[in-house]
Amino acid sequence: MALIVQKYGGTSVADIVRIKAVAERVAASAREGNQIIIVVSAMAGETNKLEKFAHDITENPPEREMDLLLSSGERITSSLTAMAIQELGFNSKSFTGRQVGIRTDSSHTKAMIESIDASRLEDAMKEGVIPVVAGFQGINEFSDVTTLGRGGSDTTAVAIAAALKADVCEIYTDVEGVYTTDPRIVPTARKLDKISYDEMLELASLGAKVLHSRSVEFARKFDVPILVRSSFNDAPGTLVTKEDKDMEEVVISGVAADKNQSRVTILGVPDKPGIAAKVFNALSDSNIAIDMIVQNVSSETQSTDISFTVSKSDSKKASVVSNNVSGELEAKGVTMDEDVAKVSVVGAGMQSHVGVAAKMFEVLSNEGINIMMISTSEIKISCVINVSRAEDAVKTLHKAFELE
Ligand code: ADP
Ligand code: ASP
Ligand code: MG
């Protein structure tokens, strides 16, 4: 008998027909003798709809209120799914994040899970109950509801799998697994049988939204195997697991694009010690996560431009904070470019192969795509480009690195 956490994403619970189909899948797994915990997302489009309601009231919705609002989407599907499972003759109960003791920090709208009290789920399972947990949410130290960031139900599922030492965490979605790139952009993308935690973490944080990047971090830390598969058929899916020899031999395993980026530049900052710390402390005090950073000192003017990228949802806040800091530092001003995207190539084999970066830059240049920023790690190379060329870049890189 295996303990399996199954997470169903928005399209998998998009309507009552789909919720009943999920219940059938859960029932089949329970009949095989498995112990199952279900985690559900909100119905497809529901979170966007709730966000829009808030933006129709105010330009800057307070983040505490946003969290309570958005958490309701997952509550709806958890209770409906529990009812559908009961209809098939099984004992099932729905739970909110709070009810299963998911404690997070207080960064509203992108909270991090700090702990999970496994006892409530363990007690339920001892009574033969199939728990259905509302994904994407927890509570902070003040008992206020928090959410884990868009796509965060994956993280709820993996964190529960880690806390209960489940054998596997199955992520059911609307594609058959993890592909060499988004199969909706490149129809010839290839499904991977398996991928290492490190590569998946890079792909996820670089825009491959098939998994929430925090979920992969949890899986890697607590050694939880993740199986990504479709809730619409029985295809075998992709296993996300520890790196092995076969994986190291593949130079590039995937290409990702993130269009949810903005680039901020603080112009003409004096070149003195402590300036970068001042800028980035101010941004972090406002709960803004920074991605790429580029600083270029001009030896002639003794001043520097500091450019960085933030997610689009933070760009207004980042602009206000940067303008304040710019004033304090007597810099020359701030520019904001919201029409940018980050394209990246990822592969564990990059560590032992040379020339990958050169090839990426050449491929983009042959396509007439201008590179604004570059960042690298051992297993990835990312370039910031104009958003209007993001899909061309993905297609041409996917082809050039022979991923079809
Ligand atoms: P869910 O609602 O089930 O959580 P998401 O929409 O969050 O599903 O994630 C699945 C989507 O991720 C797919 O429909 C696909 O368009 C997109 N995607 C992006 N990159 C990849 C990739 N490399 N492999 C598979 N899917 C990807
Ligand atoms: N419903 C949330 C979202 O749309 C969380 C999730 O689906 O994982 O982002
Ligand atoms: Mg998702």
Short mmCIF file of C-alpha atoms and ligand atoms in Angstrom, two decimals:
data_model
loop_
_atom_site.label_atom_id
_atom_site.label_comp_id
_atom_site.label_asym_id
_atom_site.label_seq_id
_atom_site.Cartn_x
_atom_site.Cartn_y
_atom_site.Cartn_z
CA MET A 1 0.00 0.00 0.00
CA ALA A 2 1.43 3.36 -1.05
CA LEU A 3 0.76 6.80 0.39
CA ILE A 4 0.15 9.10 -2.56
CA VAL A 5 -0.53 12.84 -2.65
CA GLN A 6 -2.47 13.75 -5.80
CA LYS A 7 -2.77 17.38 -6.86
CA TYR A 8 -5.32 18.44 -9.47
CA GLY A 9 -4.79 21.79 -11.23
CA GLY A 10 -7.36 24.31 -12.43
CA THR A 11 -8.28 22.71 -15.77
CA SER A 12 -8.59 19.33 -14.05
CA VAL A 13 -11.35 20.71 -11.78
CA ALA A 14 -12.68 23.30 -14.26
CA ASP A 15 -16.34 22.28 -13.93
CA ILE A 16 -18.58 19.69 -12.32
CA VAL A 17 -17.97 17.13 -15.07
CA ARG A 18 -14.22 17.41 -14.48
CA ILE A 19 -14.62 17.27 -10.69
CA LYS A 20 -16.61 14.04 -11.05
CA ALA A 21 -13.87 12.65 -13.32
CA VAL A 22 -11.28 13.50 -10.65
CA ALA A 23 -13.39 11.70 -8.06
CA GLU A 24 -13.44 8.60 -10.32
CA ARG A 25 -9.65 8.71 -10.63
CA VAL A 26 -9.28 9.04 -6.85
CA ALA A 27 -11.70 6.17 -6.29
CA ALA A 28 -9.78 3.92 -8.72
CA SER A 29 -6.53 4.61 -6.87
CA ALA A 30 -8.22 3.96 -3.49
CA ARG A 31 -9.65 0.65 -4.77
CA GLU A 32 -6.09 -0.42 -5.61
CA GLY A 33 -5.44 -0.12 -1.88
CA ASN A 34 -3.52 3.19 -1.84
CA GLN A 35 -3.88 5.81 0.86
CA ILE A 36 -4.53 9.10 -0.87
CA ILE A 37 -4.49 12.76 0.03
CA ILE A 38 -5.92 15.15 -2.56
CA VAL A 39 -4.89 18.76 -3.09
CA VAL A 40 -6.97 20.89 -5.45
CA SER A 41 -6.56 24.22 -7.22
CA ALA A 42 -9.38 26.66 -7.91
CA MET A 43 -11.47 26.04 -11.02
CA ALA A 44 -9.66 27.28 -14.17
CA GLY A 45 -10.07 31.06 -14.48
CA GLU A 46 -11.46 31.50 -10.94
CA THR A 47 -8.34 33.08 -9.41
CA ASN A 48 -8.08 35.52 -12.34
CA LYS A 49 -11.76 36.39 -11.95
CA LEU A 50 -11.31 37.14 -8.24
CA GLU A 51 -8.20 39.24 -8.97
CA LYS A 52 -10.17 41.23 -11.50
CA PHE A 53 -12.97 41.91 -8.98
CA ALA A 54 -10.39 43.43 -6.65
CA HIS A 55 -8.79 45.52 -9.42
CA ASP A 56 -12.24 46.80 -10.40
CA ILE A 57 -12.47 48.28 -6.90
CA THR A 58 -8.94 49.57 -6.39
CA GLU A 59 -5.74 49.95 -8.37
CA ASN A 60 -3.65 48.65 -5.47
CA PRO A 61 -5.63 45.98 -3.60
CA PRO A 62 -4.33 45.48 -0.04
CA GLU A 63 -2.41 42.21 -0.01
CA ARG A 64 -4.00 40.90 3.19
CA GLU A 65 -7.47 41.22 1.67
CA MET A 66 -6.26 39.71 -1.62
CA ASP A 67 -5.14 36.59 0.20
CA LEU A 68 -8.47 35.93 1.87
CA LEU A 69 -10.23 36.62 -1.42
CA LEU A 70 -8.04 34.37 -3.58
CA SER A 71 -7.98 31.51 -1.06
CA SER A 72 -11.73 31.11 -1.53
CA GLY A 73 -11.30 29.63 -5.04
CA GLU A 74 -9.57 26.55 -3.68
CA ARG A 75 -12.12 26.18 -0.87
CA ILE A 76 -14.91 25.86 -3.40
CA THR A 77 -13.22 23.04 -5.29
CA SER A 78 -12.10 21.19 -2.15
CA SER A 79 -15.61 20.90 -0.78
CA LEU A 80 -17.14 20.00 -4.17
CA THR A 81 -14.47 17.35 -4.78
CA ALA A 82 -15.04 15.81 -1.32
CA MET A 83 -18.78 15.62 -2.11
CA ALA A 84 -18.08 13.96 -5.48
CA ILE A 85 -15.82 11.36 -3.80
CA GLN A 86 -18.51 10.68 -1.17
CA GLU A 87 -21.03 10.11 -3.95
CA LEU A 88 -18.86 7.19 -5.13
CA GLY A 89 -19.21 5.52 -1.74
CA PHE A 90 -15.95 6.67 -0.11
CA ASN A 91 -15.45 8.59 3.07
CA SER A 92 -13.96 12.02 2.23
CA LYS A 93 -13.62 15.40 3.92
CA SER A 94 -12.43 18.78 2.69
CA PHE A 95 -9.94 20.91 4.65
CA THR A 96 -8.65 24.46 4.30
CA GLY A 97 -4.93 25.22 4.67
CA ARG A 98 -5.58 26.41 8.22
CA GLN A 99 -7.38 23.18 9.16
CA VAL A 100 -4.38 21.06 8.19
CA GLY A 101 -1.98 23.32 10.07
CA ILE A 102 -0.14 24.94 7.15
CA ARG A 103 1.80 27.78 8.76
CA THR A 104 3.51 30.33 6.55
CA ASP A 105 5.48 33.52 6.93
CA SER A 106 3.67 36.83 6.57
CA SER A 107 4.61 37.83 3.02
CA HIS A 108 1.07 38.12 1.78
CA THR A 109 0.45 36.93 -1.83
CA LYS A 110 3.78 35.06 -1.93
CA ALA A 111 4.06 33.42 1.46
CA MET A 112 6.49 30.60 2.19
CA ILE A 113 5.40 27.50 4.09
CA GLU A 114 7.19 27.26 7.46
CA SER A 115 5.57 24.17 8.93
CA ILE A 116 2.76 21.67 8.54
CA ASP A 117 1.07 19.87 11.42
CA ALA A 118 0.63 16.41 9.91
CA SER A 119 -1.57 15.10 12.75
CA ARG A 120 -4.93 16.29 11.40
CA LEU A 121 -4.37 14.52 8.06
CA GLU A 122 -2.99 11.42 9.77
CA ASP A 123 -6.01 11.22 12.09
CA ALA A 124 -8.39 11.61 9.14
CA MET A 125 -6.67 8.83 7.23
CA LYS A 126 -6.78 6.54 10.30
CA GLU A 127 -10.56 6.95 10.19
CA GLY A 128 -10.58 5.92 6.53
CA VAL A 129 -11.20 9.45 5.27
CA ILE A 130 -9.77 10.63 1.94
CA PRO A 131 -8.73 14.22 2.75
CA VAL A 132 -9.19 16.91 0.10
CA VAL A 133 -7.04 19.93 0.93
CA ALA A 134 -7.57 23.40 -0.54
CA GLY A 135 -4.23 24.24 -2.17
CA PHE A 136 -2.32 27.54 -2.38
CA GLN A 137 -3.02 28.76 1.19
CA GLY A 138 -1.98 28.77 4.81
CA ILE A 139 -2.11 31.07 7.82
CA ASN A 140 0.55 33.29 9.35
CA GLU A 141 1.43 33.83 13.00
CA PHE A 142 -1.55 36.21 13.39
CA SER A 143 -3.97 33.56 12.00
CA ASP A 144 -4.45 35.67 8.88
CA VAL A 145 -4.90 33.76 5.64
CA THR A 146 -1.91 33.84 3.29
CA THR A 147 -1.46 32.53 -0.26
CA LEU A 148 1.67 31.00 -1.76
CA GLY A 149 1.90 32.86 -5.09
CA ARG A 150 0.26 32.00 -8.42
CA GLY A 151 0.57 28.29 -9.14
CA GLY A 152 1.15 27.61 -5.44
CA SER A 153 -1.12 24.56 -5.09
CA ASP A 154 1.78 22.45 -6.39
CA THR A 155 3.75 23.60 -3.36
CA THR A 156 0.93 22.70 -0.96
CA ALA A 157 0.91 19.19 -2.45
CA VAL A 158 4.66 18.60 -2.29
CA ALA A 159 4.93 20.12 1.20
CA ILE A 160 2.19 17.77 2.44
CA ALA A 161 3.91 14.83 0.71
CA ALA A 162 7.16 15.78 2.47
CA ALA A 163 5.49 16.24 5.88
CA LEU A 164 3.71 12.86 5.66
CA LYS A 165 6.62 11.06 3.96
CA ALA A 166 4.44 10.07 1.02
CA ASP A 167 5.84 7.67 -1.55
CA VAL A 168 5.10 10.02 -4.43
CA CYS A 169 3.43 13.33 -5.21
CA GLU A 170 1.41 13.12 -8.42
CA ILE A 171 0.72 16.45 -10.13
CA TYR A 172 -2.25 16.12 -12.49
CA THR A 173 -2.47 18.81 -15.14
CA ASP A 174 -3.56 19.52 -18.73
CA VAL A 175 -0.40 18.28 -20.49
CA GLU A 176 1.14 14.80 -20.31
CA GLY A 177 4.26 15.79 -18.40
CA VAL A 178 7.26 18.09 -18.54
CA TYR A 179 8.32 18.88 -22.11
CA THR A 180 11.51 20.31 -23.63
CA THR A 181 9.56 23.58 -23.81
CA ASP A 182 5.94 24.72 -23.49
CA PRO A 183 4.09 22.39 -25.92
CA ARG A 184 1.52 25.14 -26.49
CA ILE A 185 4.21 27.37 -28.01
CA VAL A 186 6.23 24.66 -29.77
CA PRO A 187 3.99 21.75 -30.81
CA THR A 188 7.05 19.61 -31.65
CA ALA A 189 8.31 19.82 -28.04
CA ARG A 190 9.25 16.42 -26.66
CA LYS A 191 7.97 14.94 -23.42
CA LEU A 192 10.75 13.99 -20.99
CA ASP A 193 10.52 10.63 -19.16
CA LYS A 194 12.47 12.05 -16.27
CA ILE A 195 14.24 15.25 -15.25
CA SER A 196 16.50 16.13 -12.31
CA TYR A 197 15.32 18.35 -9.45
CA ASP A 198 17.99 20.92 -10.32
CA GLU A 199 16.97 21.21 -13.97
CA MET A 200 13.28 21.28 -13.10
CA LEU A 201 13.90 23.96 -10.50
CA GLU A 202 15.62 26.14 -13.09
CA LEU A 203 12.91 25.54 -15.71
CA ALA A 204 10.15 26.28 -13.19
CA SER A 205 11.74 29.45 -11.89
CA LEU A 206 12.47 30.58 -15.45
CA GLY A 207 8.84 30.46 -16.52
CA ALA A 208 7.84 26.84 -17.26
CA LYS A 209 4.68 27.10 -15.21
CA VAL A 210 3.97 23.36 -15.27
CA LEU A 211 5.38 23.27 -11.69
CA HIS A 212 5.57 26.03 -9.06
CA SER A 213 9.28 26.49 -8.37
CA ARG A 214 8.90 26.31 -4.56
CA SER A 215 7.32 22.86 -4.97
CA VAL A 216 10.49 21.63 -6.69
CA GLU A 217 12.63 23.13 -3.91
CA PHE A 218 10.63 21.19 -1.31
CA ALA A 219 10.82 18.01 -3.37
CA ARG A 220 14.59 18.30 -3.72
CA LYS A 221 15.12 19.10 -0.05
CA PHE A 222 12.95 16.26 1.26
CA ASP A 223 13.56 13.84 -1.60
CA VAL A 224 9.93 13.58 -2.71
CA PRO A 225 9.53 12.05 -6.18
CA ILE A 226 7.13 14.15 -8.29
CA LEU A 227 5.22 12.55 -11.14
CA VAL A 228 3.72 15.12 -13.54
CA ARG A 229 0.92 13.65 -15.66
CA SER A 230 -2.36 14.39 -17.36
CA SER A 231 -5.71 14.11 -15.60
CA PHE A 232 -7.28 13.60 -19.05
CA ASN A 233 -5.64 10.26 -19.93
CA ASP A 234 -3.40 7.50 -18.55
CA ALA A 235 -0.13 8.43 -20.28
CA PRO A 236 2.86 7.71 -18.01
CA GLY A 237 4.06 11.30 -17.34
CA THR A 238 7.44 12.73 -16.28
CA LEU A 239 9.29 11.78 -13.11
CA VAL A 240 11.14 14.60 -11.35
CA THR A 241 13.88 12.97 -9.32
CA LYS A 242 17.59 12.96 -8.34
CA GLU A 243 20.13 13.44 -11.12
CA ASP A 244 21.55 10.26 -12.66
CA LYS A 245 24.22 9.46 -15.28
CA ASP A 246 21.83 9.60 -18.29
CA MET A 247 20.71 13.10 -17.33
CA GLU A 248 24.27 14.45 -17.15
CA GLU A 249 24.87 13.41 -20.73
CA VAL A 250 22.12 15.65 -22.06
CA VAL A 251 23.56 19.13 -22.67
CA ILE A 252 20.27 21.03 -22.90
CA SER A 253 17.04 19.57 -21.54
CA GLY A 254 14.71 22.50 -21.98
CA VAL A 255 13.96 26.05 -23.04
CA ALA A 256 11.71 28.36 -21.00
CA ALA A 257 10.30 31.85 -21.36
CA ASP A 258 8.93 34.17 -18.71
CA LYS A 259 6.87 37.07 -20.01
CA ASN A 260 5.89 38.15 -16.55
CA GLN A 261 8.94 40.41 -16.10
CA SER A 262 9.72 44.12 -15.94
CA ARG A 263 13.13 45.77 -16.10
CA VAL A 264 13.91 48.71 -13.83
CA THR A 265 17.01 50.89 -14.26
CA ILE A 266 18.26 53.43 -11.76
CA LEU A 267 20.38 55.82 -13.80
CA GLY A 268 23.58 57.60 -12.81
CA VAL A 269 24.00 56.18 -9.31
CA PRO A 270 27.22 57.37 -7.59
CA ASP A 271 29.85 54.59 -7.61
CA LYS A 272 30.49 54.23 -3.85
CA PRO A 273 30.45 51.30 -1.41
CA GLY A 274 27.06 50.54 0.14
CA ILE A 275 24.90 51.87 -2.69
CA ALA A 276 23.71 48.49 -4.00
CA ALA A 277 22.90 47.43 -0.44
CA LYS A 278 20.76 50.55 0.01
CA VAL A 279 18.84 49.97 -3.21
CA PHE A 280 18.17 46.29 -2.66
CA ASN A 281 17.41 46.63 1.07
CA ALA A 282 14.71 49.17 0.23
CA LEU A 283 13.20 46.80 -2.34
CA SER A 284 13.33 43.82 -0.01
CA ASP A 285 11.75 45.85 2.82
CA SER A 286 8.80 46.33 0.47
CA ASN A 287 8.51 42.56 -0.12
CA ILE A 288 9.69 42.83 -3.75
CA ALA A 289 11.59 39.82 -5.10
CA ILE A 290 14.47 40.71 -7.43
CA ASP A 291 15.58 38.44 -10.20
CA MET A 292 18.46 39.49 -12.47
CA ILE A 293 20.78 42.35 -11.54
CA VAL A 294 23.25 44.13 -13.82
CA GLN A 295 25.49 46.99 -12.74
CA ASN A 296 27.88 48.73 -15.08
CA VAL A 297 30.40 51.24 -13.84
CA SER A 298 31.70 53.86 -16.17
CA SER A 299 35.30 54.73 -15.31
CA GLU A 300 34.83 58.15 -16.91
CA THR A 301 31.85 59.43 -14.93
CA GLN A 302 32.36 57.46 -11.68
CA SER A 303 28.68 56.66 -11.76
CA THR A 304 26.77 53.53 -12.57
CA ASP A 305 23.42 52.37 -13.91
CA ILE A 306 21.81 49.59 -11.87
CA SER A 307 19.29 47.47 -13.79
CA PHE A 308 17.23 44.64 -12.32
CA THR A 309 14.16 42.64 -13.16
CA VAL A 310 11.06 42.07 -11.03
CA SER A 311 7.84 40.23 -11.74
CA LYS A 312 5.23 42.36 -13.49
CA SER A 313 2.88 42.23 -10.53
CA ASP A 314 5.55 44.04 -8.48
CA SER A 315 6.51 46.63 -11.10
CA LYS A 316 4.37 49.50 -9.74
CA LYS A 317 5.70 48.98 -6.22
CA ALA A 318 9.27 48.63 -7.55
CA SER A 319 8.94 51.89 -9.46
CA VAL A 320 7.78 53.83 -6.40
CA VAL A 321 10.53 52.41 -4.17
CA SER A 322 13.23 52.95 -6.85
CA ASN A 323 12.19 56.55 -7.37
CA ASN A 324 12.43 57.18 -3.63
CA VAL A 325 15.87 55.58 -3.43
CA SER A 326 16.99 57.42 -6.55
CA GLY A 327 16.07 60.70 -4.87
CA GLU A 328 17.93 59.80 -1.68
CA LEU A 329 21.06 58.77 -3.61
CA GLU A 330 20.93 61.78 -5.90
CA ALA A 331 20.84 59.46 -8.92
CA LYS A 332 19.67 60.70 -12.32
CA GLY A 333 16.27 58.98 -12.33
CA VAL A 334 14.49 55.69 -12.96
CA THR A 335 13.27 54.00 -16.14
CA MET A 336 10.84 51.08 -16.30
CA ASP A 337 10.46 48.70 -19.24
CA GLU A 338 7.44 46.42 -18.96
CA ASP A 339 7.85 44.94 -22.46
CA VAL A 340 10.55 42.45 -21.59
CA ALA A 341 10.75 38.68 -21.34
CA LYS A 342 13.39 36.30 -20.10
CA VAL A 343 14.30 33.31 -22.27
CA SER A 344 16.52 30.59 -20.89
CA VAL A 345 18.15 27.32 -21.83
CA VAL A 346 18.63 24.76 -19.06
CA GLY A 347 20.68 21.57 -18.90
CA ALA A 348 22.76 19.63 -16.36
CA GLY A 349 25.24 18.69 -19.12
CA MET A 350 26.20 22.34 -19.57
CA GLN A 351 28.63 21.86 -16.68
CA SER A 352 30.84 19.65 -18.84
CA HIS A 353 30.27 21.19 -22.28
CA VAL A 354 31.67 24.47 -23.56
CA GLY A 355 30.17 26.88 -26.06
CA VAL A 356 26.52 26.74 -24.98
CA ALA A 357 26.33 30.45 -24.15
CA ALA A 358 28.09 31.42 -27.39
CA LYS A 359 25.66 29.29 -29.37
CA MET A 360 22.63 30.81 -27.61
CA PHE A 361 23.80 34.37 -28.33
CA GLU A 362 24.55 33.50 -31.95
CA VAL A 363 21.15 31.89 -32.50
CA LEU A 364 19.39 34.94 -31.07
CA SER A 365 21.52 37.30 -33.11
CA ASN A 366 20.83 35.37 -36.35
CA GLU A 367 17.14 35.82 -35.57
CA GLY A 368 17.68 39.60 -35.14
CA ILE A 369 16.83 39.48 -31.43
CA ASN A 370 18.58 42.03 -29.24
CA ILE A 371 19.83 40.88 -25.80
CA MET A 372 19.36 43.41 -22.97
CA MET A 373 20.63 41.43 -19.97
CA ILE A 374 22.38 38.11 -19.45
CA SER A 375 22.63 35.87 -16.41
CA THR A 376 24.10 32.41 -15.99
CA SER A 377 24.39 29.61 -13.46
CA GLU A 378 26.09 26.21 -13.75
CA ILE A 379 23.09 24.74 -15.54
CA LYS A 380 21.30 27.67 -17.18
CA ILE A 381 21.76 30.74 -19.38
CA SER A 382 19.09 33.44 -19.40
CA CYS A 383 18.70 36.49 -21.64
CA VAL A 384 16.30 39.39 -21.25
CA ILE A 385 14.84 40.40 -24.61
CA ASN A 386 11.86 42.33 -25.95
CA VAL A 387 8.64 40.49 -25.10
CA SER A 388 7.40 40.69 -28.70
CA ARG A 389 10.22 38.30 -29.72
CA ALA A 390 9.85 35.81 -26.84
CA GLU A 391 8.04 33.11 -28.80
CA ASP A 392 10.40 33.44 -31.79
CA ALA A 393 13.33 33.07 -29.41
CA VAL A 394 11.89 29.92 -27.80
CA LYS A 395 11.15 28.33 -31.18
CA THR A 396 14.53 29.09 -32.68
CA LEU A 397 16.50 28.00 -29.57
CA HIS A 398 14.44 24.80 -29.28
CA LYS A 399 15.35 23.97 -32.86
CA ALA A 400 19.00 25.03 -32.68
CA PHE A 401 19.62 22.85 -29.61
CA GLU A 402 17.95 19.90 -31.39
CA LEU A 403 15.27 19.34 -28.78
CA GLU A 404 12.51 18.26 -31.19
P1 ADP B 1 -2.46 23.54 -13.63
O1 ADP B 1 -3.65 24.41 -13.71
O2 ADP B 1 -2.78 22.08 -13.81
O3 ADP B 1 -1.62 23.80 -12.43
P2 ADP B 1 -0.68 25.12 -15.26
O4 ADP B 1 -1.38 25.92 -16.30
O5 ADP B 1 -0.22 25.79 -14.03
O6 ADP B 1 -1.60 23.86 -14.92
O7 ADP B 1 0.59 24.39 -15.91
C1 ADP B 1 0.45 23.59 -17.08
C2 ADP B 1 0.85 24.39 -18.30
O8 ADP B 1 2.25 24.66 -18.23
C3 ADP B 1 0.70 23.66 -19.61
O9 ADP B 1 -0.61 23.79 -20.10
C4 ADP B 1 1.74 24.30 -20.50
O10 ADP B 1 1.19 25.24 -21.39
C5 ADP B 1 2.66 25.05 -19.52
N1 ADP B 1 4.08 24.74 -19.71
C6 ADP B 1 5.06 25.67 -19.81
N2 ADP B 1 6.25 25.08 -19.98
C7 ADP B 1 6.04 23.74 -19.99
C8 ADP B 1 6.89 22.61 -20.12
N3 ADP B 1 8.22 22.73 -20.28
N4 ADP B 1 6.33 21.37 -20.08
C9 ADP B 1 5.00 21.23 -19.91
N5 ADP B 1 4.14 22.27 -19.79
C10 ADP B 1 4.64 23.52 -19.82
N1 ASP B 2 -5.44 29.02 -8.07
C1 ASP B 2 -4.09 29.51 -7.95
C2 ASP B 2 -3.65 30.10 -9.28
O1 ASP B 2 -4.40 30.13 -10.24
C3 ASP B 2 -3.14 28.48 -7.43
C4 ASP B 2 -2.93 27.28 -8.31
O2 ASP B 2 -3.72 27.04 -9.23
O3 ASP B 2 -1.97 26.54 -8.09
O4 ASP B 2 -2.55 30.56 -9.39
MG MG B 3 -0.16 25.26 -12.02
#
